[in-house]
C-alpha cells in the first residue's frame, strides 16, 4: 500500500515538474538598446553591452552581428550559458575602414536563445533581442540635420518653436538661425518669428528656439520654418493648435483587490485636445466621513497623444481601511492647470468601485502658491529689517542719549553737592 | 529715562535671537533641497522618482541651456516617465537649485509566456511581453522562416504564434 502511494506521489511530482517546464517563461534583455559611434578613418572603437537573464533558468545564448560592417566586429564571447538572474557584460571591438559612405550605417548585434535539444518539443519557442550600433559618418562640407517641433499653447500664451539641429558635416556651422512664418487657416500670413544666431560644432546638437505670443482666436495654424546655416537653408512645415487643453477622467478600475492590500488603480484619461499633452499625472485624495484626508496617492507622469486615451496607474495601500463608501477627489495635473473629478469609492472585501460625481477644471494654482510663499518671506524680511533698524538705530540711540543725559544730571548734582559742601 | 539696563539687554537678546531664528527659517525654506535622483545617475528604469523640498517646478531638458524644458508643476515628490536619453534637470521654488543630470539607458527586454499550454492539438501560441523601456519591433519566425512582425509598445503584451521572437528598439 505504502509502495503504491509512493509511486502515485512520484508520478504526480513528475507531472508537476513537466507542467512547470511547459509553462516556463523565456526572457532575455540587453542594454543599451542602441549605441552611436562616430566614424574615424581606420579607427578602433571598443564598447560593450549587457545581457540580462531575468528568469529562473539558465539560457544558452548565441551572439551574432548583422550589417555592412559585420566583418569588422570582434566579439569576445559569441556562445555561452547565462545563469538564472545573471547580468553579463560582453565587450566588442569595431575596427573601422579607412573610408565609408557618409550617413548612418546601422549594425545589429543579435543575442538569441539557443533551444536546448533535450527539451525540444516541450518549450518550442525561443526569444532574442537586438542591440543596435549606429556608425555615424560625417557628410563632406557643411551638413545639418533638422527637426521641427512645436509646443502649442492656449489663447494669449506663448507658442514655442524648437528646431534641434545636429551638425553631421565635416565643418563647423558658424551662423545658424531660423525664420518662422505663421499662417492662419485662410492661408494669410499673420506673424513672423526670428530666432537668435548661434554656432554648432562638428557632431554637436543644438536647439534653435523661437517664441510667439498667441494673440489670436482658437484654431489650427501653420508654421513654416526656414532654417539657415552658412548660406544653406532647410525648410520645415508643421500645423499646430491654439485652444483649450481638455483632459477627462473617463473611468476608474481596480482589479484583483483584497481589502488591506495594495489596490492598483487603472484610470482611463482622455485627451480631447488636438495636440499631445505632456507630463500629465493623477493625484487622488481619499477622505473619511469627517472629511479627513486618509490617502493621497499619485501616478507617474504620462504623455497623452491627441484625441486618445491613456491608462494611468497608481496605488493605494488599504491597510487599516474599513469597508464603506469614501469621498475622493481625482486631480489630473498638467502644466499649471488641473482638472478635478469628485468621485466616491465603494470599498468592499474584494473590490473597489468608483461612483462618478462632478467635474471641474481649475487653473493658475501654481502662480498663487508661489506668490503667497514669496509674499510671506518678503514680509518676514521687511519686518525684521524694520524691527532691527528701529531698535538699533533709533531706539537704542535714544536710550543711549537718555543715559548720557542721566549721567550729566548725576554729574551736575554731584558737582552742586560738592560745591555746597 | 526709566528704562533699566537689564531690560534693554533682554530686548537686545530677544531681537537678535528672533532675527537669527527667522534667518535660519528663511535660509531653510528659500533654497530647493534636492534629494533624488543623485547627480549623474544612470538607470534603465524609465519611471524616475524625483524627491525634493521647497520647490514648485521641475525643469527637465535634453540640453544644459534649458532651451525647451518640460516644466512640471509639482507639490511634492513625483514619479516622472522619461524616455531613454540624457537629461538635465533642476528645481525652481523661490530660487533655483543646482543642475543635475540623469541618464536613462535604453533596455530591450522581451519575454515569452506560453498561452495554450493545456491544448496539445493547438499551434504553440505565446504571450509576448515588452518589459524594456523602448517600443519594440518584434520579428516572428517559424523555424528559420520569417513569418511577420509587429510593434510592441512599452509595457504592452500581445499573443502570437511562432518558434522564435526577436525584439529590436523601434
Coordinates of C-alpha atoms in Angstrom, one line a residue:
Chain A
X1 CA 0.0 0.0 0.0
X2 CA 2.8 2.4 1.0
X3 CA 4.7 1.4 -2.1
X4 CA 1.7 2.3 -4.3
X5 CA 1.2 5.6 -2.5
X6 CA 4.9 6.4 -3.2
X7 CA 4.5 5.6 -6.9
X8 CA 1.5 7.8 -7.2
X9 CA 3.2 10.6 -5.4
X10 CA 6.3 10.2 -7.6
X11 CA 4.1 10.3 -10.7
X12 CA 2.3 13.4 -9.5
X13 CA 5.6 15.1 -8.8
X14 CA 6.9 14.2 -12.3
X15 CA 3.6 15.6 -13.9
X16 CA 4.1 18.8 -11.8
X17 CA 7.7 19.2 -13.0
X18 CA 6.6 18.5 -16.6
X19 CA 3.8 21.2 -16.3
X20 CA 6.3 23.6 -14.8
X21 CA 8.6 23.1 -17.8
X22 CA 5.7 23.7 -20.2
X23 CA 4.5 27.0 -18.5
X24 CA 8.1 28.2 -18.0
X25 CA 8.9 31.7 -19.3
X26 CA 11.7 32.8 -21.6
X27 CA 13.1 36.2 -21.1
X28 CA 16.1 38.0 -22.4
X29 CA 17.2 41.6 -22.1
X30 CA 20.0 43.7 -23.5
X31 CA 21.2 47.2 -22.6
X32 CA 21.9 49.6 -24.1
X33 CA 19.4 49.1 -26.9
X34 CA 21.3 51.4 -29.2
X35 CA 24.8 52.9 -29.3
X36 CA 26.1 55.6 -31.6
X37 CA 29.7 55.5 -32.7
X38 CA 31.3 58.4 -34.6
X39 CA 33.4 57.3 -37.6
X40 CA 37.1 57.9 -37.6
X41 CA 39.2 56.6 -40.6
X42 CA 40.9 53.2 -39.6
X43 CA 39.8 53.8 -36.0
X44 CA 39.3 51.1 -33.4
X45 CA 36.3 51.5 -31.2
X46 CA 35.8 49.4 -28.1
X47 CA 32.4 49.1 -26.5
X48 CA 30.2 46.7 -24.5
X49 CA 26.6 45.7 -23.9
X50 CA 25.0 43.8 -21.0
X51 CA 22.8 40.7 -21.4
X52 CA 20.2 40.2 -18.7
X53 CA 18.6 36.8 -17.9
X54 CA 15.7 37.8 -15.6
X55 CA 14.3 34.3 -15.4
X56 CA 14.9 31.4 -13.0
X57 CA 16.5 29.2 -15.6
X58 CA 19.9 29.1 -17.4
X59 CA 19.9 30.1 -21.0
X60 CA 22.2 29.0 -23.9
X61 CA 22.7 32.2 -25.9
X62 CA 24.4 33.0 -29.2
X63 CA 25.7 36.4 -30.3
X64 CA 25.9 37.4 -33.9
X65 CA 26.3 40.6 -35.9
X66 CA 24.4 41.8 -39.0
X67 CA 25.1 44.8 -41.2
X68 CA 27.6 46.1 -43.7
X69 CA 30.4 46.2 -41.1
X70 CA 29.6 42.8 -39.6
X71 CA 33.1 41.5 -40.5
X72 CA 34.7 44.4 -38.7
X73 CA 33.3 43.3 -35.3
X74 CA 35.3 41.2 -32.9
X75 CA 33.1 40.0 -30.0
X76 CA 34.9 38.4 -27.0
X77 CA 32.1 35.8 -26.3
X78 CA 29.8 34.5 -29.0
X79 CA 28.3 31.5 -27.4
X80 CA 27.8 30.8 -23.7
X81 CA 25.4 29.9 -20.9
X82 CA 23.9 32.7 -18.9
X83 CA 22.8 31.7 -15.4
X84 CA 19.5 32.5 -13.8
X85 CA 19.2 36.2 -12.9
X86 CA 22.7 36.8 -14.3
X87 CA 23.7 40.0 -16.0
X88 CA 26.7 39.6 -18.2
X89 CA 28.8 42.2 -19.9
X90 CA 30.0 41.3 -23.4
X91 CA 32.6 43.6 -25.0
X92 CA 33.5 44.1 -28.6
X93 CA 36.0 45.9 -30.8
X94 CA 34.9 47.6 -34.0
X95 CA 37.7 48.1 -36.5
X96 CA 36.6 50.8 -38.9
X97 CA 37.7 51.0 -42.5
X98 CA 39.7 54.0 -43.9
X99 CA 36.7 55.2 -45.9
X100 CA 33.0 54.8 -45.5
X101 CA 30.0 56.4 -47.3
X102 CA 28.5 59.4 -45.4
X103 CA 25.4 58.8 -43.3
X104 CA 24.4 56.4 -40.7
X105 CA 25.4 52.7 -41.0
X106 CA 23.2 50.5 -38.9
X107 CA 24.6 47.3 -37.4
X108 CA 22.6 44.8 -35.3
X109 CA 24.1 42.6 -32.7
X110 CA 21.6 39.8 -32.1
X111 CA 21.5 37.8 -28.9
X112 CA 19.3 34.8 -29.3
X113 CA 18.4 31.9 -27.0
X114 CA 19.6 28.6 -28.4
X115 CA 17.0 25.8 -27.9
X116 CA 18.0 23.1 -25.5
X117 CA 17.9 19.9 -27.6
X118 CA 17.0 17.9 -24.6
X119 CA 13.9 19.9 -24.1
X120 CA 13.0 20.3 -27.8
X121 CA 9.3 19.9 -28.3
X122 CA 8.3 20.9 -24.8
X123 CA 9.1 24.6 -24.9
X124 CA 9.1 25.2 -28.7
X125 CA 9.8 28.9 -28.9
X126 CA 12.9 30.9 -28.2
X127 CA 13.5 34.6 -27.5
X128 CA 16.1 37.0 -28.9
X129 CA 17.0 40.7 -28.6
X130 CA 19.0 43.1 -30.7
X131 CA 21.3 45.9 -29.6
X132 CA 21.9 48.4 -32.5
X133 CA 25.2 50.0 -33.3
X134 CA 24.9 53.2 -35.4
X135 CA 28.1 54.2 -37.1
X136 CA 27.8 57.9 -38.0
X137 CA 29.9 59.1 -40.9
X138 CA 30.1 62.9 -41.4
X139 CA 29.0 64.4 -44.7
X140 CA 31.5 66.4 -46.7
X141 CA 31.4 70.2 -46.1
X142 CA 28.6 71.7 -44.1
X143 CA 25.6 69.5 -43.4
X144 CA 22.8 70.0 -40.9
X145 CA 20.0 67.6 -39.8
X146 CA 17.0 69.5 -38.6
X147 CA 13.8 68.6 -36.7
X148 CA 10.9 70.9 -36.2
X149 CA 8.8 70.7 -33.0
X150 CA 6.1 73.0 -31.9
X151 CA 4.7 73.2 -28.4
X152 CA 1.2 74.5 -28.9
X153 CA -0.5 76.8 -26.3
X154 CA -3.7 78.2 -25.2
X155 CA -5.0 81.6 -26.2
X156 CA -2.8 84.6 -25.1
X157 CA 0.0 82.2 -24.2
X158 CA 3.4 81.6 -25.8
X159 CA 3.8 79.0 -28.6
X160 CA 7.3 77.7 -28.7
X161 CA 9.0 76.5 -31.9
X162 CA 12.0 74.2 -31.3
X163 CA 14.4 73.2 -34.0
X164 CA 17.0 70.7 -32.8
X165 CA 19.9 70.9 -35.3
X166 CA 22.7 68.3 -35.5
X167 CA 25.9 69.2 -37.3
X168 CA 26.5 66.0 -39.3
X169 CA 29.1 67.7 -41.7
X170 CA 32.8 67.9 -41.6
X171 CA 32.8 71.7 -40.9
X172 CA 31.6 73.8 -38.0
X173 CA 28.3 75.7 -38.6
X174 CA 29.0 79.3 -37.7
X175 CA 25.8 81.1 -38.4
X176 CA 22.6 79.2 -37.7
X177 CA 19.2 80.8 -37.3
X178 CA 15.6 80.3 -38.3
X179 CA 12.7 82.4 -39.5
X180 CA 9.2 81.1 -38.8
X181 CA 6.2 82.3 -40.7
X182 CA 2.8 81.7 -39.2
X183 CA -0.3 81.3 -41.3
X184 CA -4.0 81.1 -40.3
X185 CA -6.5 78.6 -41.7
X186 CA -7.3 81.0 -44.6
X187 CA -3.6 80.9 -45.6
X188 CA -2.9 84.5 -44.6
X189 CA 0.5 85.3 -43.0
X190 CA -0.2 86.6 -39.5
X191 CA 3.2 86.7 -37.9
X192 CA 7.0 86.2 -38.5
X193 CA 9.3 85.0 -35.7
X194 CA 13.1 85.2 -36.0
X195 CA 15.5 83.3 -33.7
X196 CA 18.9 84.3 -32.5
X197 CA 22.0 83.3 -34.4
X198 CA 24.2 80.6 -33.0
X199 CA 27.1 78.3 -34.0
X200 CA 27.2 74.4 -33.9
X201 CA 30.4 72.4 -33.7
X202 CA 31.0 69.2 -35.6
X203 CA 28.9 66.3 -34.3
X204 CA 27.1 68.7 -31.8
X205 CA 23.3 69.0 -31.4
X206 CA 21.9 72.4 -30.5
X207 CA 18.4 73.8 -30.3
X208 CA 17.2 77.0 -32.1
X209 CA 14.2 78.3 -30.4
X210 CA 11.5 80.9 -31.3
X211 CA 8.6 82.1 -29.3
X212 CA 5.3 83.7 -30.3
X213 CA 2.5 85.0 -28.2
X214 CA -0.8 83.7 -29.5
X215 CA -2.9 86.8 -29.5
X216 CA -5.3 85.0 -31.9
X217 CA -8.6 83.1 -31.8
X218 CA -8.5 79.3 -31.2
X219 CA -8.0 77.2 -34.2
X220 CA -5.4 75.4 -36.4
X221 CA -2.4 77.4 -37.6
X222 CA 0.5 76.5 -39.9
X223 CA 4.2 77.3 -39.2
X224 CA 6.7 77.4 -42.0
X225 CA 10.3 77.5 -40.8
X226 CA 13.3 78.4 -42.9
X227 CA 16.5 77.2 -41.1
X228 CA 19.6 79.0 -42.5
X229 CA 23.1 77.8 -41.9
X230 CA 26.1 79.4 -43.5
X231 CA 24.4 80.2 -46.8
X232 CA 22.4 76.9 -47.0
X233 CA 18.8 76.5 -45.9
X234 CA 16.3 73.8 -45.0
X235 CA 12.5 74.2 -45.0
X236 CA 10.2 72.6 -42.5
X237 CA 6.5 72.9 -42.0
X238 CA 4.0 71.9 -39.3
X239 CA 0.5 72.6 -38.1
X240 CA -0.3 73.5 -34.6
X241 CA -3.4 74.4 -32.5
X242 CA -4.4 77.2 -30.3
X243 CA -7.1 76.3 -27.9
X244 CA -8.1 74.8 -24.6
X245 CA -6.4 71.7 -23.4
X246 CA -9.1 69.4 -22.1
X247 CA -8.4 66.2 -20.2
X248 CA -11.1 64.0 -18.8
X249 CA -11.1 61.1 -16.4
X250 CA -13.1 58.5 -18.2
X251 CA -13.1 55.6 -15.9
X252 CA -11.5 54.1 -12.7
X253 CA -10.9 50.4 -12.3
X254 CA -9.4 48.4 -9.6
X255 CA -8.6 44.7 -10.4
X256 CA -7.6 41.8 -8.2
X257 CA -8.1 43.7 -5.0
X258 CA -8.2 42.4 -1.4
X259 CA -9.1 44.8 1.5
X260 CA -5.9 45.5 3.5
X261 CA -3.7 45.1 0.5
X262 CA -2.4 47.5 -2.1
X263 CA -5.1 48.5 -4.6
X264 CA -3.9 49.1 -8.2
X265 CA -5.9 51.9 -9.7
X266 CA -6.3 52.0 -13.5
X267 CA -7.6 55.4 -14.5
X268 CA -8.6 56.0 -18.1
X269 CA -7.8 59.5 -19.2
X270 CA -8.9 61.1 -22.4
X271 CA -7.1 63.9 -24.2
X272 CA -9.8 65.8 -26.0
X273 CA -7.3 68.3 -27.4
X274 CA -5.9 68.2 -31.0
X275 CA -2.3 68.0 -29.6
X276 CA -0.3 65.8 -27.4
X277 CA -0.4 66.8 -23.7
X278 CA 2.8 66.0 -21.9
X279 CA 3.7 65.2 -18.3
X280 CA 0.2 64.6 -17.0
X281 CA -0.3 62.8 -13.7
X282 CA -3.1 61.9 -11.5
X283 CA -3.4 62.7 -7.8
X284 CA -6.1 61.0 -5.7
X285 CA -7.2 62.2 -2.3
X286 CA -9.5 59.9 -0.3
X287 CA -11.5 61.3 2.6
X288 CA -13.2 59.6 5.6
X289 CA -16.7 60.5 6.8
X290 CA -15.4 63.5 8.7
X291 CA -13.7 64.9 5.6
X292 CA -10.3 64.0 6.9
X293 CA -7.7 63.1 4.3
X294 CA -6.8 59.4 4.7
X295 CA -4.9 58.8 1.5
X296 CA -3.1 60.8 -1.1
X297 CA -1.5 58.8 -4.0
X298 CA -0.2 59.8 -7.4
X299 CA 0.6 58.2 -10.7
X300 CA 3.8 58.7 -12.6
X301 CA 3.7 61.2 -15.5
X302 CA 2.3 60.2 -18.9
X303 CA 2.3 61.9 -22.3
X304 CA -1.2 61.5 -24.0
X305 CA -1.4 61.7 -27.7
X306 CA -4.1 63.9 -29.2
X307 CA -7.7 62.7 -29.1
X308 CA -6.7 59.5 -27.5
X309 CA -6.9 57.6 -24.2
X310 CA -4.1 56.7 -21.8
X311 CA -4.3 54.5 -18.7
X312 CA -2.8 56.0 -15.6
X313 CA -1.6 53.5 -12.9
X314 CA -1.5 54.5 -9.2
X315 CA -1.5 52.5 -5.9
X316 CA -3.4 52.8 -2.6
X317 CA -2.3 50.9 0.4
X318 CA -5.6 50.0 2.1
X319 CA -4.1 48.6 5.3
X320 CA -6.3 49.8 8.1
X321 CA -9.1 50.9 5.8
X322 CA -12.6 49.7 6.6
X323 CA -15.3 48.6 4.2
X324 CA -17.5 51.5 3.2
X325 CA -18.0 54.4 0.8
X326 CA -15.4 57.1 0.8
X327 CA -15.4 60.5 -0.9
X328 CA -12.4 61.1 -3.2
X329 CA -11.1 63.7 -5.5
X330 CA -9.1 62.8 -8.5
X331 CA -6.9 65.6 -9.9
X332 CA -5.4 65.4 -13.4
X333 CA -2.5 67.8 -13.3
X334 CA -0.9 69.2 -16.4
X335 CA 1.3 72.3 -16.6
X336 CA -0.1 74.8 -14.2
X337 CA -3.7 73.5 -14.6
X338 CA -5.6 70.7 -13.2
X339 CA -8.9 69.2 -13.7
X340 CA -10.7 67.7 -10.7
X341 CA -13.3 64.9 -10.6
X342 CA -15.1 64.2 -7.4
X343 CA -15.9 60.5 -7.1
X344 CA -16.8 58.0 -4.4
X345 CA -15.0 54.8 -3.8
X346 CA -17.2 51.9 -2.5
X347 CA -14.6 49.7 -0.8
X348 CA -15.6 46.0 -0.2
X349 CA -13.6 43.0 0.8
X350 CA -12.6 42.2 -2.7
X351 CA -13.5 45.2 -4.8
X352 CA -13.3 48.9 -5.1
X353 CA -15.9 50.6 -7.2
X354 CA -15.8 54.2 -8.4
X355 CA -19.0 56.2 -8.5
X356 CA -18.8 59.4 -10.5
X357 CA -20.0 62.8 -9.4
X358 CA -18.9 66.2 -10.7
X359 CA -16.2 67.6 -13.0
X360 CA -14.4 70.9 -12.8
X361 CA -11.3 72.5 -14.4
X362 CA -9.1 74.8 -12.4
X363 CA -6.2 77.0 -13.4
X364 CA -3.5 79.3 -12.1
X365 CA -2.9 77.3 -8.9
X366 CA 0.9 77.3 -9.2
X367 CA 1.2 81.1 -9.6
X368 CA -0.9 81.7 -6.5
X369 CA 1.2 79.3 -4.4
X370 CA 4.5 80.8 -5.4
X371 CA 3.1 84.3 -4.8
X372 CA 2.0 83.5 -1.3
X373 CA 5.3 81.9 -0.3
X374 CA 7.3 84.8 -1.7
X375 CA 5.0 87.3 -0.1
X376 CA 5.4 85.6 3.3
X377 CA 9.2 85.5 3.1
X378 CA 9.4 89.1 1.8
X379 CA 7.1 90.1 4.6
X380 CA 9.3 88.4 7.2
X381 CA 12.4 90.1 5.8
X382 CA 10.9 93.5 5.7
X383 CA 9.5 93.1 9.3
X384 CA 13.0 92.0 10.5
X385 CA 14.7 94.9 8.8
X386 CA 12.3 97.5 10.2
X387 CA 12.5 96.0 13.7
X388 CA 16.3 95.9 13.7
X389 CA 16.6 99.4 12.2
X390 CA 14.1 100.8 14.8
X391 CA 15.8 99.1 17.7
X392 CA 19.4 99.6 17.0
X393 CA 19.5 102.9 15.2
X394 CA 16.6 104.9 16.6
X395 CA 15.5 103.5 19.9
X396 CA 18.9 102.3 21.1
X397 CA 20.4 105.7 20.3
X398 CA 17.7 107.5 22.2
X399 CA 18.3 105.2 25.2
X400 CA 22.0 105.9 25.0
X401 CA 21.3 109.6 24.7
X402 CA 19.0 109.3 27.7
X403 CA 21.7 107.5 29.6
X404 CA 24.2 110.3 28.8
X405 CA 21.8 113.0 30.0
X406 CA 21.2 111.0 33.2
X407 CA 24.9 110.8 33.7
X408 CA 25.2 114.5 33.1
X409 CA 22.4 115.2 35.6
X410 CA 24.1 112.9 38.1
X411 CA 27.4 114.6 37.5
X412 CA 25.8 118.1 37.8
X413 CA 24.1 117.0 41.0
X414 CA 27.4 115.7 42.4
X415 CA 29.1 118.9 41.3
X416 CA 26.4 121.0 43.1
X417 CA 26.6 118.8 46.2
X418 CA 30.4 119.2 46.2
X419 CA 30.0 123.0 45.9
X420 CA 27.5 123.1 48.8
X421 CA 29.9 121.0 51.0
Chain B
X1 CA 14.8 107.8 31.3
X2 CA 13.2 105.0 33.3
X3 CA 14.4 102.1 31.2
X4 CA 16.6 99.7 33.2
X5 CA 19.8 98.3 31.8
X6 CA 18.7 94.6 32.2
X7 CA 15.5 95.3 30.3
X8 CA 17.5 96.7 27.4
X9 CA 19.8 93.7 27.3
X10 CA 16.8 91.4 27.4
X11 CA 15.3 93.2 24.4
X12 CA 18.6 93.1 22.6
X13 CA 18.8 89.3 23.2
X14 CA 15.1 88.8 22.1
X15 CA 15.6 90.7 18.8
X16 CA 18.9 89.1 17.9
X17 CA 17.6 85.6 18.7
X18 CA 14.4 86.2 16.8
X19 CA 16.3 87.5 13.8
X20 CA 18.7 84.6 13.9
X21 CA 15.8 82.1 14.0
X22 CA 13.9 83.9 11.2
X23 CA 17.0 84.0 9.0
X24 CA 17.5 80.2 9.6
X25 CA 13.9 79.6 8.7
X26 CA 14.3 81.7 5.5
X27 CA 17.5 80.0 4.6
X28 CA 15.9 76.6 5.0
X29 CA 12.9 77.5 3.0
X30 CA 14.2 79.6 0.2
X31 CA 16.5 77.1 -1.5
X32 CA 15.1 74.0 -3.1
X33 CA 16.5 70.9 -1.4
X34 CA 17.3 68.2 -4.0
X35 CA 17.3 64.7 -2.6
X36 CA 17.0 62.3 -5.5
X37 CA 17.9 61.2 -8.1
X38 CA 21.6 61.7 -7.5
X39 CA 23.6 63.8 -9.9
X40 CA 24.9 61.8 -13.0
X41 CA 22.7 58.8 -12.1
X42 CA 22.4 56.2 -14.7
X43 CA 19.5 53.8 -14.8
X44 CA 17.4 51.5 -17.0
X45 CA 14.2 52.3 -15.1
X46 CA 12.3 54.9 -17.1
X47 CA 10.0 55.8 -14.2
X48 CA 12.1 58.0 -12.0
X49 CA 11.2 59.2 -8.5
X50 CA 12.2 62.9 -8.0
X51 CA 12.5 63.7 -4.3
X52 CA 12.9 67.3 -3.1
X53 CA 11.7 70.0 -0.8
X54 CA 10.8 73.7 -1.2
X55 CA 10.2 73.6 -4.9
X56 CA 7.2 74.3 -7.1
X57 CA 8.5 73.2 -10.5
X58 CA 10.8 70.7 -12.1
X59 CA 12.5 71.7 -15.3
X60 CA 13.8 68.8 -17.5
X61 CA 15.6 69.2 -20.8
X62 CA 18.0 67.4 -23.0
X63 CA 20.4 70.4 -23.1
X64 CA 22.0 72.3 -20.2
X65 CA 20.8 75.6 -21.6
X66 CA 17.2 74.5 -20.9
X67 CA 16.1 76.0 -24.2
X68 CA 13.0 73.8 -24.5
X69 CA 12.4 72.4 -21.0
X70 CA 9.5 70.3 -19.8
X71 CA 8.1 72.4 -17.0
X72 CA 6.2 70.3 -14.5
X73 CA 4.3 71.9 -11.7
X74 CA 4.8 69.8 -8.5
X75 CA 3.7 69.9 -5.0
X76 CA 5.9 67.2 -3.6
X77 CA 7.8 64.1 -4.7
X78 CA 6.8 62.9 -8.1
X79 CA 7.3 59.9 -10.5
X80 CA 8.2 61.0 -14.0
X81 CA 8.3 58.8 -17.0
X82 CA 11.4 59.5 -19.1
X83 CA 12.4 58.0 -22.5
X84 CA 16.0 56.7 -22.9
X85 CA 18.5 59.6 -23.1
X86 CA 20.5 62.1 -21.1
X87 CA 18.5 64.7 -19.2
X88 CA 19.4 67.9 -17.3
X89 CA 17.1 68.8 -14.5
X90 CA 16.7 71.5 -11.9
X91 CA 14.1 72.6 -9.3
X92 CA 12.6 76.1 -9.0
X93 CA 10.9 77.4 -6.0
X94 CA 11.7 80.9 -4.8
X95 CA 15.2 80.3 -6.0
X96 CA 16.7 77.7 -8.4
X97 CA 18.5 74.5 -7.4
X98 CA 21.7 73.2 -8.9
X99 CA 21.5 71.4 -12.3
X100 CA 21.8 67.7 -12.2
X101 CA 21.9 65.1 -14.9
X102 CA 20.2 61.7 -15.2
X103 CA 20.8 59.1 -18.0
X104 CA 18.1 56.6 -18.9
X105 CA 19.9 53.8 -20.6
X106 CA 17.8 52.1 -23.2
X107 CA 16.9 48.4 -22.5
X108 CA 15.4 45.9 -24.8
X109 CA 13.7 43.2 -22.8
X110 CA 11.4 40.6 -24.4
X111 CA 9.6 37.9 -22.5
X112 CA 7.5 34.9 -23.7
X113 CA 4.8 33.0 -21.9
X114 CA 3.0 30.0 -23.4
X115 CA -0.8 30.7 -23.5
X116 CA -2.3 27.4 -24.8
X117 CA -0.3 25.1 -22.6
X118 CA -3.4 22.9 -22.0
X119 CA -4.2 22.3 -25.6
X120 CA -2.0 19.6 -27.2
X121 CA -3.5 19.9 -30.7
X122 CA -3.3 23.7 -30.9
X123 CA -0.4 25.6 -32.5
X124 CA 2.1 27.0 -30.0
X125 CA 0.8 30.4 -29.0
X126 CA 2.7 32.8 -26.8
X127 CA 2.1 35.9 -24.9
X128 CA 4.9 38.2 -26.0
X129 CA 5.7 40.9 -23.4
X130 CA 7.8 44.1 -23.8
X131 CA 9.4 44.5 -20.4
X132 CA 12.0 47.1 -21.5
X133 CA 11.9 50.8 -21.8
X134 CA 11.7 51.1 -25.6
X135 CA 8.9 50.4 -28.1
X136 CA 9.9 47.3 -30.0
X137 CA 9.6 45.8 -33.4
X138 CA 9.2 42.1 -32.9
X139 CA 10.1 39.7 -35.8
X140 CA 8.4 36.4 -35.7
X141 CA 9.9 33.2 -37.2
X142 CA 8.6 29.7 -37.7
X143 CA 11.7 27.6 -37.8
X144 CA 14.1 29.7 -39.9
X145 CA 11.3 31.3 -41.9
X146 CA 10.3 34.9 -41.2
X147 CA 6.5 34.9 -40.8
X148 CA 5.8 38.5 -39.9
X149 CA 6.4 41.2 -37.4
X150 CA 4.5 43.5 -35.0
X151 CA 5.1 46.6 -32.9
X152 CA 5.0 46.1 -29.2
X153 CA 4.9 49.3 -27.2
X154 CA 6.5 49.7 -23.8
X155 CA 4.7 47.5 -21.1
X156 CA 2.5 46.1 -23.8
X157 CA 1.8 42.4 -24.5
X158 CA 0.4 40.6 -27.5
X159 CA -0.5 37.0 -28.3
X160 CA 1.4 35.5 -31.3
X161 CA 2.4 32.1 -32.7
X162 CA 5.9 31.2 -33.8
X163 CA 9.1 29.5 -32.7
X164 CA 11.4 32.5 -32.5
X165 CA 10.6 36.0 -31.4
X166 CA 13.3 38.7 -31.8
X167 CA 12.9 42.2 -30.4
X168 CA 14.6 45.4 -31.6
X169 CA 14.1 49.0 -30.5
X170 CA 11.9 50.9 -32.9

